Structures are given as structure tokens and as C-alpha cells.
PDB file of C-alpha atoms in Angstrom:
ATOM      1  CA  MET A  18      17.802 -12.805  57.340  1.00  0.00           C
ATOM      2  CA  ASP A  19      15.899 -15.972  58.159  1.00  0.00           C
ATOM      3  CA  LEU A  20      17.123 -18.851  56.334  1.00  0.00           C
ATOM      4  CA  ALA A  21      13.532 -19.878  55.425  1.00  0.00           C
ATOM      5  CA  ALA A  22      12.744 -16.603  53.881  1.00  0.00           C
ATOM      6  CA  LEU A  23      15.857 -16.897  51.797  1.00  0.00           C
ATOM      7  CA  LEU A  24      15.064 -20.351  50.513  1.00  0.00           C
ATOM      8  CA  ALA A  25      11.683 -19.293  49.680  1.00  0.00           C
ATOM      9  CA  PHE A  26      13.051 -15.996  47.774  1.00  0.00           C
ATOM     10  CA  ALA A  27      15.172 -18.538  45.942  1.00  0.00           C
ATOM     11  CA  ALA A  28      12.601 -21.018  45.129  1.00  0.00           C
ATOM     12  CA  ILE A  29      10.480 -18.437  43.388  1.00  0.00           C
ATOM     13  CA  LEU A  30      13.239 -16.622  41.788  1.00  0.00           C
ATOM     14  CA  PHE A  31      14.540 -19.807  40.405  1.00  0.00           C
ATOM     15  CA  VAL A  32      11.113 -20.740  38.865  1.00  0.00           C
ATOM     16  CA  ALA A  33      10.620 -17.267  37.392  1.00  0.00           C
ATOM     17  CA  ALA A  34      14.440 -17.070  36.000  1.00  0.00           C
ATOM     18  CA  ALA A  35      14.088 -20.592  34.665  1.00  0.00           C
ATOM     19  CA  SER A  36      10.938 -19.640  32.691  1.00  0.00           C
ATOM     20  CA  PRO A  37      11.977 -19.304  28.946  1.00  0.00           C
ATOM     21  CA  GLY A  38      12.118 -15.427  28.014  1.00  0.00           C
ATOM     22  CA  PRO A  39      14.080 -12.638  26.293  1.00  0.00           C
ATOM     23  CA  GLY A  40      17.187 -13.286  28.678  1.00  0.00           C
ATOM     24  CA  ILE A  41      17.482 -17.080  28.052  1.00  0.00           C
ATOM     25  CA  ALA A  42      16.538 -16.886  24.262  1.00  0.00           C
ATOM     26  CA  ALA A  43      19.578 -14.465  23.956  1.00  0.00           C
ATOM     27  CA  ILE A  44      21.776 -16.635  26.069  1.00  0.00           C
ATOM     28  CA  VAL A  45      20.909 -19.889  24.283  1.00  0.00           C
ATOM     29  CA  GLY A  46      20.951 -18.039  20.745  1.00  0.00           C
ATOM     30  CA  ARG A  47      24.564 -16.830  21.208  1.00  0.00           C
ATOM     31  CA  VAL A  48      25.620 -20.242  22.820  1.00  0.00           C
ATOM     32  CA  LEU A  49      24.256 -22.050  19.697  1.00  0.00           C
ATOM     33  CA  GLY A  50      25.999 -19.563  17.299  1.00  0.00           C
ATOM     34  CA  ARG A  51      29.369 -19.442  19.092  1.00  0.00           C
ATOM     35  CA  GLY A  52      29.636 -22.108  21.713  1.00  0.00           C
ATOM     36  CA  THR A  53      30.509 -21.183  25.248  1.00  0.00           C
ATOM     37  CA  ASP A  54      32.930 -18.425  24.105  1.00  0.00           C
ATOM     38  CA  GLY A  55      31.706 -15.294  25.636  1.00  0.00           C
ATOM     39  CA  ALA A  56      28.796 -16.792  27.411  1.00  0.00           C
ATOM     40  CA  VAL A  57      29.903 -15.887  30.916  1.00  0.00           C
ATOM     41  CA  ALA A  58      30.544 -12.436  30.021  1.00  0.00           C
ATOM     42  CA  PHE A  59      27.032 -12.125  28.521  1.00  0.00           C
ATOM     43  CA  THR A  60      25.302 -13.607  31.578  1.00  0.00           C
ATOM     44  CA  VAL A  61      27.118 -11.837  34.084  1.00  0.00           C
ATOM     45  CA  GLY A  62      25.835  -8.690  32.428  1.00  0.00           C
ATOM     46  CA  VAL A  63      22.394 -10.155  32.731  1.00  0.00           C
ATOM     47  CA  ALA A  64      22.803 -10.989  36.091  1.00  0.00           C
ATOM     48  CA  ILE A  65      24.265  -7.781  37.101  1.00  0.00           C
ATOM     49  CA  GLY A  66      21.334  -6.242  35.536  1.00  0.00           C
ATOM     50  CA  ASP A  67      19.104  -8.141  37.921  1.00  0.00           C
ATOM     51  CA  VAL A  68      20.798  -6.876  41.006  1.00  0.00           C
ATOM     52  CA  VAL A  69      20.106  -3.173  39.761  1.00  0.00           C
ATOM     53  CA  TRP A  70      16.660  -3.955  39.712  1.00  0.00           C
ATOM     54  CA  LEU A  71      16.697  -5.797  43.030  1.00  0.00           C
ATOM     55  CA  THR A  72      18.363  -2.556  44.671  1.00  0.00           C
ATOM     56  CA  CYS A  73      15.692  -0.264  43.315  1.00  0.00           C
ATOM     57  CA  ALA A  74      13.222  -2.398  44.605  1.00  0.00           C
ATOM     58  CA  ILE A  75      14.523  -3.058  48.059  1.00  0.00           C
ATOM     59  CA  PHE A  76      15.201   0.659  48.534  1.00  0.00           C
ATOM     60  CA  GLY A  77      12.281   1.818  47.015  1.00  0.00           C
ATOM     61  CA  LEU A  78       9.831  -0.554  49.240  1.00  0.00           C
ATOM     62  CA  ALA A  79      11.966   0.237  52.453  1.00  0.00           C
ATOM     63  CA  ALA A  80      11.195   3.988  51.727  1.00  0.00           C
ATOM     64  CA  LEU A  81       7.454   3.392  51.434  1.00  0.00           C
ATOM     65  CA  ALA A  82       7.283   1.267  54.321  1.00  0.00           C
ATOM     66  CA  GLN A  83       8.893   3.916  56.430  1.00  0.00           C
ATOM     67  CA  SER A  84       7.185   6.908  55.276  1.00  0.00           C
ATOM     68  CA  PHE A  85       3.820   6.045  53.936  1.00  0.00           C
ATOM     69  CA  HIS A  86       2.653   2.893  55.356  1.00  0.00           C
ATOM     70  CA  GLY A  87      -1.081   3.355  53.333  1.00  0.00           C
ATOM     71  CA  VAL A  88       0.805   3.380  50.077  1.00  0.00           C
ATOM     72  CA  PHE A  89       3.007   0.732  50.866  1.00  0.00           C
ATOM     73  CA  VAL A  90       0.015  -1.590  51.714  1.00  0.00           C
ATOM     74  CA  ALA A  91      -1.356  -0.720  48.341  1.00  0.00           C
ATOM     75  CA  VAL A  92       1.601  -1.230  46.700  1.00  0.00           C
ATOM     76  CA  LYS A  93       2.100  -4.768  48.414  1.00  0.00           C
ATOM     77  CA  LEU A  94      -1.815  -5.634  47.157  1.00  0.00           C
ATOM     78  CA  ALA A  95      -0.766  -4.549  43.746  1.00  0.00           C
ATOM     79  CA  GLY A  96       2.229  -6.898  43.856  1.00  0.00           C
ATOM     80  CA  ALA A  97      -0.047  -9.770  44.824  1.00  0.00           C
ATOM     81  CA  ALA A  98      -2.110  -9.005  41.907  1.00  0.00           C
ATOM     82  CA  TYR A  99       0.683  -8.774  39.528  1.00  0.00           C
ATOM     83  CA  LEU A 100       1.807 -11.943  40.457  1.00  0.00           C
ATOM     84  CA  LEU A 101      -1.564 -13.390  39.876  1.00  0.00           C
ATOM     85  CA  TRP A 102      -1.793 -12.014  36.416  1.00  0.00           C
ATOM     86  CA  LEU A 103       1.555 -13.411  35.549  1.00  0.00           C
ATOM     87  CA  ALA A 104       0.312 -16.692  37.153  1.00  0.00           C
ATOM     88  CA  TRP A 105      -2.746 -16.830  34.667  1.00  0.00           C
ATOM     89  CA  LYS A 106      -0.624 -15.350  31.632  1.00  0.00           C
ATOM     90  CA  MET A 107       1.604 -18.236  32.101  1.00  0.00           C
ATOM     91  CA  TRP A 108      -0.931 -21.040  32.779  1.00  0.00           C
ATOM     92  CA  THR A 109      -3.122 -20.127  29.557  1.00  0.00           C
ATOM     93  CA  ALA A 110      -0.204 -18.880  27.297  1.00  0.00           C
ATOM     94  CA  PRO A 111      -0.512 -20.791  23.784  1.00  0.00           C
ATOM     95  CA  VAL A 112       2.235 -23.070  23.336  1.00  0.00           C
ATOM     96  CA  VAL A 113       3.825 -21.478  20.300  1.00  0.00           C
ATOM     97  CA  ALA A 114       6.876 -23.182  19.014  1.00  0.00           C
ATOM     98  CA  ARG A 115       9.769 -20.893  18.852  1.00  0.00           C
ATOM     99  CA  GLU A 116      13.047 -21.108  16.635  1.00  0.00           C
ATOM    100  CA  ILE A 117      16.283 -19.465  18.167  1.00  0.00           C
ATOM    101  CA  ALA A 118      18.450 -17.952  15.957  1.00  0.00           C
ATOM    102  CA  ALA A 119      22.140 -18.593  16.294  1.00  0.00           C
ATOM    103  CA  GLN A 120      24.428 -15.293  16.562  1.00  0.00           C
ATOM    104  CA  ALA A 121      27.538 -15.880  15.180  1.00  0.00           C
ATOM    105  CA  PRO A 122      29.416 -12.459  14.990  1.00  0.00           C
ATOM    106  CA  LYS A 123      32.210 -12.559  17.642  1.00  0.00           C
ATOM    107  CA  GLU A 124      32.275  -9.694  20.318  1.00  0.00           C
ATOM    108  CA  GLY A 125      34.647  -8.815  23.091  1.00  0.00           C
ATOM    109  CA  ALA A 126      33.858  -9.548  26.724  1.00  0.00           C
ATOM    110  CA  ALA A 127      33.108  -6.116  27.458  1.00  0.00           C
ATOM    111  CA  ARG A 128      30.681  -5.569  24.740  1.00  0.00           C
ATOM    112  CA  LEU A 129      28.993  -8.757  25.695  1.00  0.00           C
ATOM    113  CA  PHE A 130      28.717  -7.790  29.152  1.00  0.00           C
ATOM    114  CA  LEU A 131      27.128  -4.357  28.291  1.00  0.00           C
ATOM    115  CA  ALA A 132      24.869  -6.208  26.089  1.00  0.00           C
ATOM    116  CA  GLY A 133      23.736  -8.681  28.638  1.00  0.00           C
ATOM    117  CA  LEU A 134      23.426  -5.704  31.442  1.00  0.00           C
ATOM    118  CA  ALA A 135      21.386  -3.450  28.539  1.00  0.00           C
ATOM    119  CA  LEU A 136      19.146  -6.383  28.087  1.00  0.00           C
ATOM    120  CA  THR A 137      17.952  -6.887  31.720  1.00  0.00           C
ATOM    121  CA  LEU A 138      17.870  -2.821  32.308  1.00  0.00           C
ATOM    122  CA  GLY A 139      15.646  -2.664  29.403  1.00  0.00           C
ATOM    123  CA  ASN A 140      13.219  -4.756  30.722  1.00  0.00           C
ATOM    124  CA  PRO A 141      11.392  -2.812  33.769  1.00  0.00           C
ATOM    125  CA  LYS A 142       9.474  -6.029  34.317  1.00  0.00           C
ATOM    126  CA  THR A 143      12.163  -7.418  36.183  1.00  0.00           C
ATOM    127  CA  MET A 144      11.996  -4.581  38.934  1.00  0.00           C
ATOM    128  CA  VAL A 145       8.054  -5.017  39.208  1.00  0.00           C
ATOM    129  CA  PHE A 146       8.565  -8.837  39.752  1.00  0.00           C
ATOM    130  CA  TYR A 147      10.719  -8.076  42.959  1.00  0.00           C
ATOM    131  CA  LEU A 148       8.546  -5.265  44.047  1.00  0.00           C
ATOM    132  CA  ALA A 149       6.143  -8.086  43.913  1.00  0.00           C
ATOM    133  CA  LEU A 150       8.287 -10.729  45.243  1.00  0.00           C
ATOM    134  CA  LEU A 151       9.918  -9.131  48.145  1.00  0.00           C
ATOM    135  CA  PRO A 152       7.293  -8.343  50.697  1.00  0.00           C
ATOM    136  CA  THR A 153       6.672 -12.201  50.991  1.00  0.00           C
ATOM    137  CA  VAL A 154      10.150 -12.798  52.417  1.00  0.00           C
ATOM    138  CA  LEU A 155      11.281  -9.721  54.319  1.00  0.00           C
ATOM    139  CA  ASP A 156      10.373  -6.921  56.447  1.00  0.00           C
ATOM    140  CA  VAL A 157      11.423  -4.060  53.887  1.00  0.00           C
ATOM    141  CA  ALA A 158      11.119  -1.468  56.766  1.00  0.00           C
ATOM    142  CA  SER A 159      14.160  -2.775  58.526  1.00  0.00           C
ATOM    143  CA  VAL A 160      16.105  -4.137  55.837  1.00  0.00           C
ATOM    144  CA  THR A 161      19.746  -4.075  56.852  1.00  0.00           C
ATOM    145  CA  ALA A 162      23.012  -4.102  54.855  1.00  0.00           C
ATOM    146  CA  LEU A 163      23.667  -7.728  55.857  1.00  0.00           C
ATOM    147  CA  GLY A 164      20.407  -8.643  54.580  1.00  0.00           C
ATOM    148  CA  TYR A 165      20.591  -6.562  51.189  1.00  0.00           C
ATOM    149  CA  ALA A 166      24.075  -8.504  50.844  1.00  0.00           C
ATOM    150  CA  GLU A 167      22.425 -12.034  51.455  1.00  0.00           C
ATOM    151  CA  LEU A 168      19.668 -11.298  49.034  1.00  0.00           C
ATOM    152  CA  VAL A 169      21.965 -10.101  46.352  1.00  0.00           C
ATOM    153  CA  GLY A 170      24.279 -13.471  47.033  1.00  0.00           C
ATOM    154  CA  VAL A 171      21.133 -15.624  46.617  1.00  0.00           C
ATOM    155  CA  THR A 172      19.978 -13.653  43.724  1.00  0.00           C
ATOM    156  CA  LEU A 173      23.313 -14.175  41.940  1.00  0.00           C
ATOM    157  CA  ALA A 174      23.768 -17.711  43.023  1.00  0.00           C
ATOM    158  CA  VAL A 175      20.303 -18.663  41.739  1.00  0.00           C
ATOM    159  CA  LEU A 176      20.791 -16.572  38.327  1.00  0.00           C
ATOM    160  CA  GLY A 177      24.115 -18.510  37.996  1.00  0.00           C
ATOM    161  CA  VAL A 178      22.735 -22.098  38.524  1.00  0.00           C
ATOM    162  CA  VAL A 179      20.047 -21.094  35.896  1.00  0.00           C
ATOM    163  CA  PHE A 180      21.996 -19.452  33.490  1.00  0.00           C
ATOM    164  CA  ALA A 181      24.843 -22.277  33.694  1.00  0.00           C
ATOM    165  CA  GLY A 182      22.153 -24.781  33.211  1.00  0.00           C
ATOM    166  CA  TYR A 183      20.845 -23.384  29.798  1.00  0.00           C
ATOM    167  CA  ILE A 184      24.260 -22.907  28.731  1.00  0.00           C
ATOM    168  CA  VAL A 185      25.457 -26.641  29.383  1.00  0.00           C
ATOM    169  CA  LEU A 186      22.099 -27.512  27.783  1.00  0.00           C
ATOM    170  CA  ALA A 187      22.203 -25.133  24.854  1.00  0.00           C
ATOM    171  CA  ALA A 188      22.593 -27.945  22.378  1.00  0.00           C
ATOM    172  CA  ARG A 189      19.268 -29.396  23.221  1.00  0.00           C
ATOM    173  CA  ALA A 190      17.519 -25.994  23.849  1.00  0.00           C
ATOM    174  CA  ARG A 191      15.999 -25.899  20.290  1.00  0.00           C
ATOM    175  CA  ARG A 192      13.949 -29.131  21.269  1.00  0.00           C
ATOM    176  CA  LEU A 193      12.663 -27.403  24.422  1.00  0.00           C
ATOM    177  CA  PHE A 194      11.824 -24.155  22.877  1.00  0.00           C
ATOM    178  CA  THR A 195       9.925 -26.167  19.902  1.00  0.00           C
ATOM    179  CA  SER A 196       7.996 -28.934  21.963  1.00  0.00           C
ATOM    180  CA  PRO A 197       4.473 -27.715  22.712  1.00  0.00           C
ATOM    181  CA  ARG A 198       4.150 -30.197  25.491  1.00  0.00           C
ATOM    182  CA  ALA A 199       7.031 -28.942  27.297  1.00  0.00           C
ATOM    183  CA  MET A 200       6.113 -25.328  26.972  1.00  0.00           C
ATOM    184  CA  ARG A 201       2.737 -26.015  28.378  1.00  0.00           C
ATOM    185  CA  VAL A 202       4.094 -27.746  31.512  1.00  0.00           C
ATOM    186  CA  LEU A 203       6.898 -25.225  32.068  1.00  0.00           C
ATOM    187  CA  ASN A 204       4.074 -22.315  31.809  1.00  0.00           C
ATOM    188  CA  ARG A 205       1.754 -24.166  34.186  1.00  0.00           C
ATOM    189  CA  VAL A 206       4.513 -24.878  36.918  1.00  0.00           C
ATOM    190  CA  THR A 207       5.760 -21.407  36.515  1.00  0.00           C
ATOM    191  CA  GLY A 208       1.993 -20.053  36.992  1.00  0.00           C
ATOM    192  CA  THR A 209       1.318 -22.114  39.971  1.00  0.00           C
ATOM    193  CA  VAL A 210       4.448 -20.986  41.574  1.00  0.00           C
ATOM    194  CA  LEU A 211       3.554 -17.256  41.033  1.00  0.00           C
ATOM    195  CA  ALA A 212      -0.144 -17.633  42.053  1.00  0.00           C
ATOM    196  CA  GLY A 213       1.028 -19.093  45.610  1.00  0.00           C
ATOM    197  CA  ALA A 214       3.655 -16.221  45.892  1.00  0.00           C
ATOM    198  CA  ALA A 215       0.562 -13.873  45.298  1.00  0.00           C
ATOM    199  CA  VAL A 216      -1.555 -15.346  47.769  1.00  0.00           C
ATOM    200  CA  THR A 217       1.263 -15.248  50.198  1.00  0.00           C
ATOM    201  CA  VAL A 218       1.652 -11.314  49.472  1.00  0.00           C
ATOM    202  CA  ALA A 219      -2.070 -10.620  49.983  1.00  0.00           C
ATOM    203  CA  THR A 220      -2.730 -12.611  53.146  1.00  0.00           C
ATOM    204  CA  ARG A 221       0.327 -11.379  55.031  1.00  0.00           C
TER     205      ARG A 221
END
């Protein structure tokens, strides 16, 4: 894939992944309760779940593009509308303070991995995000095995950086989640990036 396309994909994914959500809250909660013990296994499960949804989105879009061009265009525009809706929701979201509960019970690595995987697979909005984002960075009708591998590699790298950052900063995470000013800035930055992605989808 084109380097510029991969960088654009990585940048948008980074902003979306870094925005506090169920996955980030679970990671931070576990680190607060148990330190870094088990954090790697849990976050690997979350990341692999993302790869599963990414794979479904890539091959689903490729099939639509190759067989039903009109439907693909409709899905592409619907994806742009979805990104705009996400941007609006992030921009206008109330800055409610959140408390992250520490989770103390110890679990094995395999169980933590499966918990992280289940957390992501239980959130189909992740695939919807990829369905909306992918048409901005690649020609899904001609996706290759190498292109797919590059996207998976970039996804795992970006998620790894984001999750590692939250793990390292978990001791300070409570302040971030309980600061209305920090939440407002984060929501608006995320909303702006998603709106830009939506415009790109609609105009390509």
C-alpha cells in the first residue's frame, strides 16, 4: 500500500483508539487494581479482536466493490455519514466525570486474553468504524494479501502504542477521566478528526 495511505489510516486509528471508551476503561481499571500484571495478555486480546473486525470489514467491502458497485457506493456514503455522526457526538458529548473501579481478582493470562477478545468482539461498532474508514485509504476492490498484512501490522502497532501509553499512565488516569476540561478537549479533537475522515470518504 501507499505509504501516505498507511500513515493516514494510522493517524485516524490512533485518535479513535486513544479516545476513552469501554476497552480503555477496562485496561486502566485492571492496571489500577493489579498493576501491570496481566495487562499485556488482556490488551493483546483487545487488539486481536480489532484485527478480526478489520478483516471482516476489508473482505466485506472488497466483495461489495467487486460485485455490487452501487451498493458499495451507498455503504461508502453511509460510512461518511456515520463518521460525521460520531464527530458530532464527540464534539457535543457532556463532560461527565468518570470513576474507574479497580479490579483486584487475579486471573490467568489465557483468561485475560479471552476477556479482552470478548470485549472487542462484543462491540460491533468497531467493525462499523473500519467500514467507514477503510474507503478513505485503499482501493478495496483490489486489496492484496500484502496490503492486508500491512493494514493488520499498522493496526497492531497503533493499538500497541495506545494501550502501552495507557498502561504506563494508569496511575494518572483517574485525573484524566475525572477532569471535565481534559474530556472536553479530547472529545473535540476526536470529533474534528472523524469529521475530516467523513468529508474525505464522501468526496472520493
